Amino acid sequence: MKKRWVQVGKGDTDTIDTLAQLLNINRSLAQILVQRGIHSFDEAKDYFRPQLSQLYDPFLMKDMDLAVNRITRALQNGEGILVYGDYDVDGTTSVALTYSFFKKFSTNIEYYIPDRHKEGYGISTTGIDYAKEHGYSLIIALDCGIKSVDKVAYANTLGIDFIICDHHLPAEELPAAVAILDPKRSDCNYPFKELAGCGIGFKLAQAYCTQHGLPATQYEQYLDLVMVSIAADIVPVEDENRILAYHGLIKLNTSPCIGLKALMEISGREKVYTLTDVVFVLAPRINAAGRMDHANQAVKMLICDEDALAQEQSLFINLQNTERKTSDQNITAEALALIDDCEILINKKTTVVYHESWNKGVIGIVASRLTEKYYRPTVVLTASNGLLTGSARSVAGFDLYEALLGCEDLLEQFGGHKFAAGLTIKPENIDSFSERFENIVASTITEDLLCPEIQIDAEIDFSQIDNKFQRIIAQMAPFGPHNPAPVFVTHNVSYTGRPYVVGIKHLKLNLKQQNSVIFESIGFGFAEYENLLQPNRPFSVCYTIEENVWKDQRRLQLNIKAIKLD
């Protein structure tokens, strides 16, 4: 698909020059730092060397004192505590962290994950009834609950208190919980608004330790779980999330929890993990449990304290991930056929597709694949308990949540954020929803937003690239939203030797610029350029710079993101 090339604003020239001198780095790298809000030596130090001491005081979060006091009272009185969470990666890591932490102080504690297929997303009546039947008087809900006004009211009638730890956007009315920890509350002054759900659980554990004089190691031991949630939930990797992700990766690569260690082993990946590796290797496997069976299996693995049990659980989850791949590939093919066979659907500004037999557990993946294919806001729905339930995905720059808000009267339930959401709708409303969703998007989205863009951080010549240049780039990691791997553009490029295809659709070639060093390069999904590139016709290339390790040999490699024939 054709991409728009967009140059990121370069920043103030004097600030860039000063920072390059202070840090003794290439000016292009200083430019990237300034683009990312780093203007001084101290800010650069904090960026390159994040410290856990820089984490915010958890009691800055609205209701944190109420939450800690209620949990303290429950522990002192021997009350039953039920840790309740969503069935995705953020939810299961949140539950694993919070359950494992408070289990140190209670023998009357259990966890509960709703069944995706029977109960659906969020707080369920079934889950509340389970708490009542088993004598749990306090429910700590993680990664869900911010809109569960009716469910929390029902729990209150049963004498069950709720503490909600969520990071989704609240509605106007908040549930009548004992405490609601959500930085996105309009009345919450917490300095950072973009924590993942597991990050909220981490702050709760941090606050408990602070109030009771416990060492930081009591909650820092869960940093690998927090990092996995940050990676999987695609939250901004900046501010407090950057600190948590940075130290979480260190823990994952040195002393991961037993469950993650087993999952890493079963995946067959031996090299040092990056945040991207977590997204594509670990997160899909953890998610597969809730997609294909029950997310309890994922929590069971993540809280393991025995190697043998962790290995058994990771093997089971890995098999579920294999089943998930087959399922989502089949459903994606069916969905693509539905669209390609209908000219009306092809020409719309949105995609809304439905089939009653599609697996509820994988429609979110299918929605993502359709968005990649057609690059427009997408909703994929399936039948569930007499209703239609679905996943929605957006394109960069378009607020999906606002579009769904405009369809609120047609929906039974919805929640999420700008780029992804879940929704439930009555079957008789599907046509009206499709029409209104299309009208809202068509009237508000711009043509530019319907074409994927590649953001270019700096224009450089190949002569600037050396090992020091790459080492500084590597120190900008972990990469993710709001802190992507820097993308460079170089013009007047040619190739040596002959480009060739690897796998089915990837291109390998050696690039040079005039008399520069020759760089090995890989373009994933660029097989079509094998015959488009001509030996004597220069071109422009966008790329990231990586270190490729093969048989203990390390070489710089360019990862091609876009090619433009000059």
Coordinates of C-alpha atoms in Angstrom, one line a residue:
M1 CA 0.0 0.0 0.0
K2 CA 1.3 3.5 -0.9
K3 CA 2.4 5.5 2.0
R4 CA 2.7 9.3 2.6
W5 CA 6.2 10.4 3.6
V6 CA 6.0 12.9 6.4
Q7 CA 9.0 14.7 7.8
V8 CA 8.8 15.2 11.6
G9 CA 9.4 18.9 12.6
K10 CA 13.1 19.4 13.0
G11 CA 13.0 21.5 16.1
D12 CA 14.9 24.6 17.2
T13 CA 18.3 24.8 15.4
D14 CA 20.2 26.3 18.4
T15 CA 18.9 23.8 20.8
I16 CA 19.9 20.9 18.5
D17 CA 23.4 22.4 18.1
T18 CA 23.9 22.9 21.8
L19 CA 22.6 19.4 22.7
A20 CA 24.9 17.8 20.0
Q21 CA 27.9 19.5 21.7
L22 CA 26.8 18.7 25.2
L23 CA 26.3 15.0 24.5
N24 CA 29.1 14.7 21.9
I25 CA 26.7 13.1 19.4
N26 CA 25.8 13.4 15.7
R27 CA 23.6 16.4 15.0
S28 CA 20.9 14.2 13.4
L29 CA 20.6 12.2 16.6
A30 CA 20.4 15.5 18.7
Q31 CA 17.7 16.6 16.3
I32 CA 15.7 13.4 17.1
L33 CA 16.1 14.0 20.8
V34 CA 14.8 17.5 20.5
Q35 CA 11.8 16.2 18.5
R36 CA 11.0 14.0 21.4
G37 CA 11.0 16.8 24.0
I38 CA 14.6 16.4 25.2
H39 CA 16.3 19.8 25.4
S40 CA 19.0 19.6 28.0
F41 CA 21.8 17.3 29.4
D42 CA 19.7 16.4 32.4
E43 CA 16.7 15.5 30.3
A44 CA 18.9 13.4 28.0
K45 CA 20.3 11.6 31.1
D46 CA 16.8 10.8 32.3
Y47 CA 15.8 9.6 28.9
F48 CA 18.9 7.3 28.3
R49 CA 19.1 6.1 31.9
P50 CA 15.6 5.9 33.4
Q51 CA 15.6 5.4 37.2
L52 CA 13.0 3.7 39.3
S53 CA 13.4 6.5 41.8
Q54 CA 11.8 8.8 39.2
L55 CA 8.4 6.9 39.6
Y56 CA 5.6 9.2 40.8
D57 CA 4.2 9.1 44.3
P58 CA 1.3 6.6 43.9
F59 CA -0.8 8.6 46.4
L60 CA -1.0 11.4 43.8
M61 CA -3.6 9.2 42.2
K62 CA -7.2 10.0 43.2
D63 CA -8.6 7.5 45.7
M64 CA -5.4 5.7 46.3
D65 CA -5.5 6.4 50.0
L66 CA -9.1 5.0 50.1
A67 CA -8.0 1.9 48.2
V68 CA -5.0 1.1 50.4
N69 CA -7.0 1.7 53.6
R70 CA -9.9 -0.6 52.4
I71 CA -7.4 -3.4 51.5
T72 CA -5.6 -2.9 54.8
R73 CA -8.8 -3.3 56.7
A74 CA -9.8 -6.4 54.7
L75 CA -6.4 -8.0 55.4
Q76 CA -6.6 -7.2 59.1
N77 CA -10.1 -8.6 59.4
G78 CA -9.4 -11.7 57.3
E79 CA -12.0 -10.7 54.7
G80 CA -12.1 -12.6 51.4
I81 CA -10.6 -10.7 48.5
L82 CA -11.4 -11.5 44.9
V83 CA -8.9 -10.1 42.3
Y84 CA -11.0 -9.7 39.1
G85 CA -9.5 -8.9 35.6
D86 CA -10.0 -8.8 31.9
Y87 CA -9.0 -11.7 29.7
D88 CA -6.4 -10.0 27.5
V89 CA -2.7 -9.6 28.2
D90 CA -3.1 -6.4 30.2
G91 CA -5.9 -8.0 32.3
T92 CA -4.1 -11.3 33.0
T93 CA -0.8 -9.7 33.9
S94 CA -2.8 -7.2 36.1
V95 CA -4.4 -10.1 37.9
A96 CA -1.2 -12.1 38.2
L97 CA 0.6 -9.1 39.7
T98 CA -2.1 -8.0 42.2
Y99 CA -3.0 -11.5 43.3
S100 CA 0.6 -12.6 43.8
F101 CA 1.4 -9.4 45.7
F102 CA -1.5 -9.5 48.1
K103 CA -1.3 -13.3 48.5
K104 CA 1.8 -12.6 50.6
F105 CA -0.5 -11.0 53.2
S106 CA -3.6 -13.2 52.9
T107 CA -4.7 -16.8 52.7
N108 CA -8.3 -15.8 51.8
I109 CA -7.7 -14.4 48.3
E110 CA -8.6 -15.7 44.9
Y111 CA -8.6 -14.5 41.3
Y112 CA -11.4 -14.4 38.7
I113 CA -11.3 -13.9 35.0
P114 CA -14.7 -13.8 33.1
D115 CA -15.3 -16.2 30.3
R116 CA -14.9 -14.3 27.1
H117 CA -17.6 -16.4 25.4
K118 CA -20.2 -16.7 28.2
E119 CA -19.8 -13.5 30.2
G120 CA -18.1 -11.1 27.8
Y121 CA -15.9 -8.1 28.6
G122 CA -15.9 -6.3 32.0
I123 CA -17.6 -6.9 35.3
S124 CA -20.2 -9.6 35.0
T125 CA -23.2 -10.5 37.2
T126 CA -21.9 -14.1 37.2
G127 CA -18.6 -12.9 38.6
I128 CA -20.3 -10.9 41.4
D129 CA -22.5 -13.9 42.2
Y130 CA -19.4 -16.1 42.4
A131 CA -17.8 -13.6 44.9
K132 CA -21.0 -13.7 47.1
E133 CA -21.3 -17.5 47.0
H134 CA -17.6 -17.9 48.1
G135 CA -17.6 -15.3 50.8
Y136 CA -15.6 -12.5 49.1
S137 CA -16.5 -9.1 50.5
L138 CA -14.0 -7.1 48.5
I139 CA -13.4 -7.2 44.7
I140 CA -10.4 -5.6 43.2
A141 CA -11.2 -5.1 39.5
L142 CA -8.3 -4.5 37.1
D143 CA -8.3 -3.3 33.5
C144 CA -12.1 -3.0 33.6
G145 CA -15.0 -1.6 35.6
I146 CA -14.8 2.1 34.9
K147 CA -18.2 1.9 33.2
S148 CA -19.8 -0.8 35.3
V149 CA -22.2 1.4 37.2
D150 CA -25.1 -1.1 37.3
K151 CA -22.8 -4.1 38.2
V152 CA -21.1 -2.3 41.1
A153 CA -24.6 -1.1 42.3
Y154 CA -25.7 -4.8 42.3
A155 CA -22.6 -5.8 44.2
N156 CA -23.3 -3.1 46.8
T157 CA -26.7 -4.7 47.4
L158 CA -25.0 -7.9 48.3
G159 CA -22.6 -6.3 50.7
I160 CA -19.6 -6.5 48.3
D161 CA -17.2 -3.6 48.0
F162 CA -15.4 -2.7 44.8
I163 CA -12.0 -1.2 44.2
I164 CA -11.7 -0.3 40.5
C165 CA -8.2 -0.1 38.9
D166 CA -8.8 0.9 35.3
H167 CA -7.1 3.0 32.6
H168 CA -10.0 3.4 30.1
L169 CA -12.0 6.6 29.6
P170 CA -14.8 7.0 32.2
A171 CA -18.3 8.0 31.3
E172 CA -20.0 10.9 33.0
E173 CA -21.3 8.7 35.8
L174 CA -18.8 6.7 37.9
P175 CA -19.6 3.5 39.6
A176 CA -20.3 3.7 43.4
A177 CA -17.1 1.9 44.3
V178 CA -15.1 2.4 47.5
A179 CA -12.2 3.6 45.4
I180 CA -11.7 4.2 41.6
L181 CA -8.1 4.4 40.5
D182 CA -8.0 5.7 36.9
P183 CA -5.7 8.6 35.9
K184 CA -8.2 9.4 33.1
R185 CA -10.7 10.6 35.7
S186 CA -11.4 14.3 35.1
D187 CA -10.8 14.9 38.9
C188 CA -7.6 12.9 39.1
N189 CA -4.4 15.0 39.1
Y190 CA -2.0 12.1 38.7
P191 CA 0.9 13.4 36.5
F192 CA 0.8 10.6 33.9
K193 CA -2.5 9.6 32.3
E194 CA -1.3 6.6 30.1
L195 CA -0.6 3.8 32.4
A196 CA -1.7 0.3 31.3
G197 CA -4.1 -1.6 33.6
C198 CA -1.2 -3.6 35.0
G199 CA 0.5 -0.3 35.7
I200 CA -2.4 0.7 37.9
G201 CA -2.1 -2.6 39.8
F202 CA 1.7 -1.9 40.2
K203 CA 1.0 1.6 41.6
L204 CA -1.5 0.0 44.1
A205 CA 1.2 -2.4 45.3
Q206 CA 3.7 0.5 45.5
A207 CA 1.3 2.5 47.6
Y208 CA 0.6 -0.4 49.9
C209 CA 4.3 -0.9 50.5
T210 CA 4.8 2.9 51.0
Q211 CA 2.1 3.1 53.6
H212 CA 3.3 0.0 55.5
G213 CA 7.0 0.6 55.3
L214 CA 7.8 -2.4 53.1
P215 CA 10.8 -2.5 50.9
A216 CA 10.5 -1.5 47.2
T217 CA 11.7 -5.0 46.2
Q218 CA 8.2 -6.3 47.2
Y219 CA 6.6 -4.7 44.2
E220 CA 9.6 -4.2 41.9
Q221 CA 9.8 -7.9 41.4
Y222 CA 6.7 -7.7 39.1
L223 CA 8.3 -5.2 36.7
D224 CA 8.5 -7.9 34.0
L225 CA 4.7 -8.3 34.1
V226 CA 4.1 -4.6 33.9
M227 CA 6.4 -4.3 30.9
V228 CA 4.6 -7.1 29.1
S229 CA 1.3 -5.3 29.6
I230 CA 2.8 -2.0 28.3
A231 CA 4.0 -3.8 25.2
A232 CA 0.8 -5.7 24.5
D233 CA -1.7 -2.9 25.2
I234 CA 0.2 -0.5 22.9
V235 CA 0.3 2.4 25.4
P236 CA 2.7 5.3 24.9
V237 CA 6.3 4.3 25.9
E238 CA 7.1 7.6 27.5
D239 CA 7.2 9.2 31.0
E240 CA 6.4 6.6 33.7
N241 CA 5.7 3.9 31.1
R242 CA 9.3 4.3 29.7
I243 CA 10.8 3.8 33.2
L244 CA 8.6 0.7 33.8
A245 CA 9.3 -0.8 30.4
Y246 CA 13.0 -0.1 30.6
H247 CA 13.4 -1.9 33.9
G248 CA 10.9 -4.5 33.1
L249 CA 12.9 -5.6 30.1
I250 CA 16.0 -5.8 32.2
K251 CA 14.2 -8.1 34.6
L252 CA 12.7 -10.2 31.7
N253 CA 16.2 -10.7 30.3
T254 CA 17.9 -11.5 33.6
S255 CA 15.5 -12.9 36.1
P256 CA 12.0 -13.3 34.7
C257 CA 9.2 -14.8 36.7
I258 CA 8.9 -18.5 36.4
G259 CA 5.9 -18.4 34.1
L260 CA 7.4 -15.9 31.6
K261 CA 10.7 -17.8 31.6
A262 CA 8.9 -21.0 30.6
L263 CA 7.0 -19.2 27.9
M264 CA 10.2 -17.7 26.6
E265 CA 11.8 -21.2 26.4
I266 CA 8.8 -22.8 24.7
S267 CA 8.8 -20.0 22.0
G268 CA 12.3 -21.0 21.0
R269 CA 13.6 -17.5 21.0
E270 CA 17.0 -17.3 22.7
K271 CA 18.3 -13.8 22.0
V272 CA 17.8 -10.7 24.2
Y273 CA 14.1 -9.7 24.1
T274 CA 13.1 -6.2 23.0
L275 CA 9.6 -4.6 23.5
T276 CA 8.9 -5.6 19.9
D277 CA 9.8 -9.2 20.6
V278 CA 7.3 -9.2 23.6
V279 CA 4.6 -7.8 21.3
F280 CA 5.1 -10.5 18.6
V281 CA 6.4 -13.5 20.6
L282 CA 5.0 -13.5 24.2
A283 CA 1.9 -11.4 24.0
P284 CA 0.1 -13.5 21.3
R285 CA 0.7 -16.6 23.3
I286 CA -0.7 -15.1 26.6
N287 CA -3.7 -13.8 24.7
A288 CA -4.3 -17.1 23.1
A289 CA -5.5 -18.6 26.4
G290 CA -8.5 -16.2 26.6
R291 CA -9.1 -16.4 22.9
M292 CA -9.3 -20.1 22.5
D293 CA -10.2 -21.4 25.9
H294 CA -10.1 -19.5 29.2
A295 CA -7.7 -16.8 30.3
N296 CA -7.4 -18.5 33.7
Q297 CA -4.8 -20.7 32.0
A298 CA -2.6 -17.6 31.4
V299 CA -2.9 -16.4 35.0
K300 CA -2.1 -19.9 36.2
M301 CA 1.1 -19.8 34.2
L302 CA 2.1 -16.3 35.2
I303 CA 1.7 -16.9 39.0
C304 CA 3.6 -20.3 38.9
D305 CA 6.2 -20.9 41.5
E306 CA 7.2 -24.3 40.2
D307 CA 9.2 -24.8 37.0
A308 CA 7.5 -28.1 36.1
L309 CA 4.0 -26.6 36.3
A310 CA 5.0 -23.5 34.5
Q311 CA 6.5 -25.6 31.6
E312 CA 3.2 -27.6 31.5
Q313 CA 1.1 -24.4 31.3
S314 CA 3.4 -22.8 28.7
L315 CA 3.2 -25.8 26.5
F316 CA -0.6 -25.8 26.7
I317 CA -0.8 -22.1 25.9
N318 CA 1.6 -22.5 23.0
L319 CA -0.7 -25.1 21.5
Q320 CA -3.6 -22.8 21.9
N321 CA -1.7 -20.1 20.1
T322 CA -1.2 -22.5 17.2
E323 CA -4.9 -23.1 17.1
R324 CA -5.5 -19.3 17.3
K325 CA -3.3 -18.7 14.2
T326 CA -5.3 -21.2 12.1
S327 CA -8.6 -19.7 13.3
D328 CA -7.7 -16.0 12.7
Q329 CA -6.3 -16.8 9.2
N330 CA -9.5 -18.6 8.2
I331 CA -11.8 -15.9 9.5
T332 CA -9.6 -13.2 7.9
A333 CA -9.9 -14.9 4.5
E334 CA -13.7 -15.1 4.9
A335 CA -13.9 -11.5 5.9
L336 CA -11.8 -10.4 2.9
A337 CA -14.0 -12.4 0.6
L338 CA -17.1 -10.7 2.0
I339 CA -15.6 -7.3 1.3
D340 CA -14.0 -8.1 -2.1
D341 CA -17.3 -9.5 -3.4
C342 CA -19.3 -6.3 -2.6
E343 CA -18.5 -3.2 -4.5
I344 CA -20.5 -1.1 -2.0
L345 CA -18.3 -2.3 0.9
I346 CA -15.1 -1.7 -1.1
N347 CA -15.9 1.9 -1.7
K348 CA -16.9 2.8 1.8
K349 CA -14.8 4.8 4.3
T350 CA -15.4 2.1 6.9
T351 CA -15.5 -1.6 7.2
V352 CA -18.2 -3.3 9.2
V353 CA -18.5 -7.1 8.7
Y354 CA -20.4 -9.8 10.6
H355 CA -20.7 -13.6 10.6
E356 CA -22.4 -15.5 13.3
S357 CA -20.0 -18.4 13.3
W358 CA -16.8 -16.4 13.7
N359 CA -14.8 -17.1 16.9
K360 CA -15.3 -14.3 19.3
G361 CA -11.8 -14.8 20.6
V362 CA -10.0 -13.8 17.4
I363 CA -12.2 -11.1 15.9
G364 CA -9.9 -8.4 17.3
I365 CA -7.0 -9.8 15.4
V366 CA -9.1 -10.0 12.2
A367 CA -10.2 -6.4 12.7
S368 CA -6.5 -5.4 12.9
R369 CA -5.7 -7.4 9.7
L370 CA -8.6 -5.8 7.8
T371 CA -7.4 -2.3 8.9
E372 CA -4.0 -3.1 7.6
K373 CA -5.5 -4.2 4.3
Y374 CA -8.0 -1.4 3.6
Y375 CA -6.6 1.2 6.0
R376 CA -9.9 2.6 7.4
P377 CA -11.9 2.3 10.7
T378 CA -13.0 -1.3 11.0
V379 CA -15.6 -3.2 13.0
V380 CA -15.7 -7.0 13.0
L381 CA -18.8 -8.7 14.8
T382 CA -19.9 -12.2 15.7
A383 CA -22.9 -13.7 17.5
S384 CA -22.7 -14.1 21.3
N385 CA -25.5 -14.9 23.7
G386 CA -28.3 -13.5 21.5
L387 CA -26.3 -10.3 20.8
L388 CA -23.6 -9.3 18.4
T389 CA -20.2 -8.6 20.0
G390 CA -17.3 -7.1 18.2
S391 CA -13.9 -5.4 18.0
A392 CA -13.1 -2.1 16.4
R393 CA -9.8 -0.7 15.2
S394 CA -8.9 2.7 13.8
V395 CA -6.2 4.3 11.7
A396 CA -3.6 6.7 13.0
G397 CA -5.0 10.2 13.7
F398 CA -8.7 9.2 13.8
D399 CA -10.6 9.0 17.1
L400 CA -12.5 5.8 17.0
Y401 CA -14.0 6.2 20.4
E402 CA -15.6 9.5 19.4
A403 CA -17.1 7.9 16.4
L404 CA -18.6 5.1 18.5
L405 CA -19.9 7.7 21.0
G406 CA -22.0 9.1 18.1
C407 CA -23.6 5.6 17.8
E408 CA -24.1 5.1 21.5
D409 CA -27.9 4.9 21.4
L410 CA -27.6 1.9 19.0
L411 CA -25.1 0.0 21.2
E412 CA -25.7 -2.1 24.3
Q413 CA -22.2 -1.6 25.5
F414 CA -18.9 -0.2 24.3
G415 CA -15.5 0.9 25.7
G416 CA -12.0 1.5 24.7
H417 CA -9.9 4.4 23.4
K418 CA -8.9 6.3 20.2
F419 CA -7.5 3.3 18.3
A420 CA -9.3 0.2 19.6
A421 CA -12.6 -0.6 21.2
G422 CA -15.0 -3.4 22.0
L423 CA -18.8 -3.2 21.5
T424 CA -22.0 -5.1 21.9
I425 CA -25.1 -4.5 19.8
K426 CA -28.6 -6.0 19.2
P427 CA -28.8 -7.9 15.9
E428 CA -31.7 -5.7 14.7
N429 CA -29.5 -2.6 15.1
I430 CA -26.6 -3.8 12.9
D431 CA -27.8 -2.1 9.7
S432 CA -28.5 1.2 11.4
F433 CA -25.2 1.1 13.2
S434 CA -23.3 0.3 9.9
E435 CA -25.0 3.3 8.2
R436 CA -24.4 5.7 11.0
F437 CA -20.9 4.7 11.7
E438 CA -20.1 5.1 8.0
N439 CA -21.7 8.6 7.9
I440 CA -19.9 9.8 11.0
V441 CA -16.5 8.6 9.7
A442 CA -17.1 9.8 6.2
S443 CA -18.0 13.3 7.4
T444 CA -15.1 13.6 9.8
I445 CA -12.1 11.7 8.4
T446 CA -9.8 13.4 5.9
E447 CA -8.4 11.7 2.8
D448 CA -4.9 12.0 4.3
L449 CA -5.9 9.8 7.2
L450 CA -7.1 7.1 4.8
C451 CA -3.5 6.7 3.5
P452 CA -0.9 5.3 5.9
E453 CA 2.0 7.6 6.6
I454 CA 5.6 7.0 7.4
Q455 CA 7.0 9.6 9.8
I456 CA 10.7 10.4 9.0
D457 CA 12.8 11.6 11.8
A458 CA 15.8 12.8 9.9
E459 CA 17.4 12.9 6.5
I460 CA 21.0 11.5 6.5
D461 CA 23.7 10.2 4.2
F462 CA 25.0 6.7 4.6
S463 CA 28.4 8.2 5.5
Q464 CA 27.0 9.3 8.9
I465 CA 26.1 5.7 9.9
D466 CA 28.7 3.9 12.0
N467 CA 28.8 1.7 15.1
K468 CA 28.7 4.7 17.5
F469 CA 25.6 6.1 15.6
Q470 CA 23.8 2.8 16.0
R471 CA 24.8 2.3 19.7
I472 CA 23.2 5.7 20.5
I473 CA 20.0 4.7 18.7
A474 CA 19.9 1.4 20.6
Q475 CA 20.0 3.4 23.9
M476 CA 16.8 5.2 22.8
A477 CA 15.0 1.9 23.4
P478 CA 12.6 0.6 24.5
F479 CA 10.7 1.6 21.3
G480 CA 7.0 1.8 21.0
P481 CA 4.2 4.4 20.6
H482 CA 5.4 8.0 21.2
N483 CA 9.0 6.7 21.1
P484 CA 9.4 4.7 17.9
A485 CA 12.7 3.5 16.5
P486 CA 14.0 6.5 14.5
V487 CA 13.2 6.4 10.8
F488 CA 15.8 7.9 8.4
V489 CA 15.6 8.8 4.8
T490 CA 18.4 8.8 2.3
H491 CA 18.3 9.9 -1.3
N492 CA 20.2 9.0 -4.4
V493 CA 20.6 5.4 -3.3
S494 CA 21.6 2.4 -5.5
Y495 CA 22.2 -1.2 -4.9
T496 CA 25.1 -3.6 -5.6
G497 CA 24.8 -7.2 -6.7
R498 CA 21.3 -8.5 -7.3
P499 CA 18.3 -8.1 -5.0
Y500 CA 16.6 -11.3 -4.2
V501 CA 13.5 -12.5 -2.4
V502 CA 13.6 -14.5 0.8
G503 CA 10.6 -16.3 2.1
I504 CA 7.6 -15.4 0.0
K505 CA 7.5 -11.6 0.0
H506 CA 10.6 -10.2 1.6
L507 CA 13.5 -8.5 -0.2
K508 CA 17.2 -8.7 0.6
L509 CA 19.7 -6.3 -1.1
N510 CA 22.9 -4.4 -0.5
L511 CA 22.5 -0.6 -0.6
K512 CA 25.1 2.1 -1.1
Q513 CA 25.2 5.9 -1.7
Q514 CA 27.9 7.1 -4.0
N515 CA 31.2 5.9 -2.5
S516 CA 29.7 4.9 0.9
V517 CA 30.1 1.7 2.8
I518 CA 27.7 -1.0 1.5
F519 CA 24.9 -1.8 3.9
E520 CA 23.0 -5.1 4.1
S521 CA 19.3 -4.4 3.9
I522 CA 16.0 -6.2 4.4
G523 CA 12.6 -5.1 3.3
F524 CA 9.7 -7.1 4.8
G525 CA 6.9 -7.3 2.3
F526 CA 8.9 -5.6 -0.4
A527 CA 9.3 -8.5 -2.9
E528 CA 7.6 -6.5 -5.7
Y529 CA 10.7 -4.3 -5.8
E530 CA 12.9 -7.1 -7.0
N531 CA 12.0 -6.2 -10.6
L532 CA 11.1 -2.5 -10.1
L533 CA 14.6 -1.5 -9.0
Q534 CA 17.0 -0.8 -11.9
P535 CA 20.8 -0.9 -11.6
N536 CA 21.4 2.6 -13.0
R537 CA 18.3 4.3 -11.6
P538 CA 18.8 5.9 -8.1
F539 CA 16.0 5.9 -5.5
S540 CA 15.1 7.1 -2.1
V541 CA 14.7 4.8 0.9
C542 CA 13.2 5.1 4.4
Y543 CA 14.7 2.8 7.0
T544 CA 15.6 2.0 10.6
I545 CA 19.1 0.9 11.6
E546 CA 19.5 -2.4 13.4
E547 CA 22.3 -4.7 14.5
N548 CA 22.0 -8.1 12.9
V549 CA 23.6 -10.9 14.9
W550 CA 24.3 -14.1 13.0
K551 CA 26.6 -16.9 14.2
D552 CA 28.2 -14.5 16.8
Q553 CA 28.9 -11.9 14.0
R554 CA 27.4 -8.5 14.4
R555 CA 26.6 -6.3 11.4
L556 CA 24.7 -3.1 10.9
Q557 CA 21.5 -3.7 8.8
L558 CA 19.0 -1.4 7.3
N559 CA 15.3 -2.3 7.8
I560 CA 13.5 -0.8 4.8
K561 CA 10.2 0.9 5.6
A562 CA 9.5 2.6 2.2
I563 CA 11.1 3.0 -1.2
K564 CA 10.4 5.8 -3.7
L565 CA 11.8 5.6 -7.2
D566 CA 13.4 8.9 -8.2

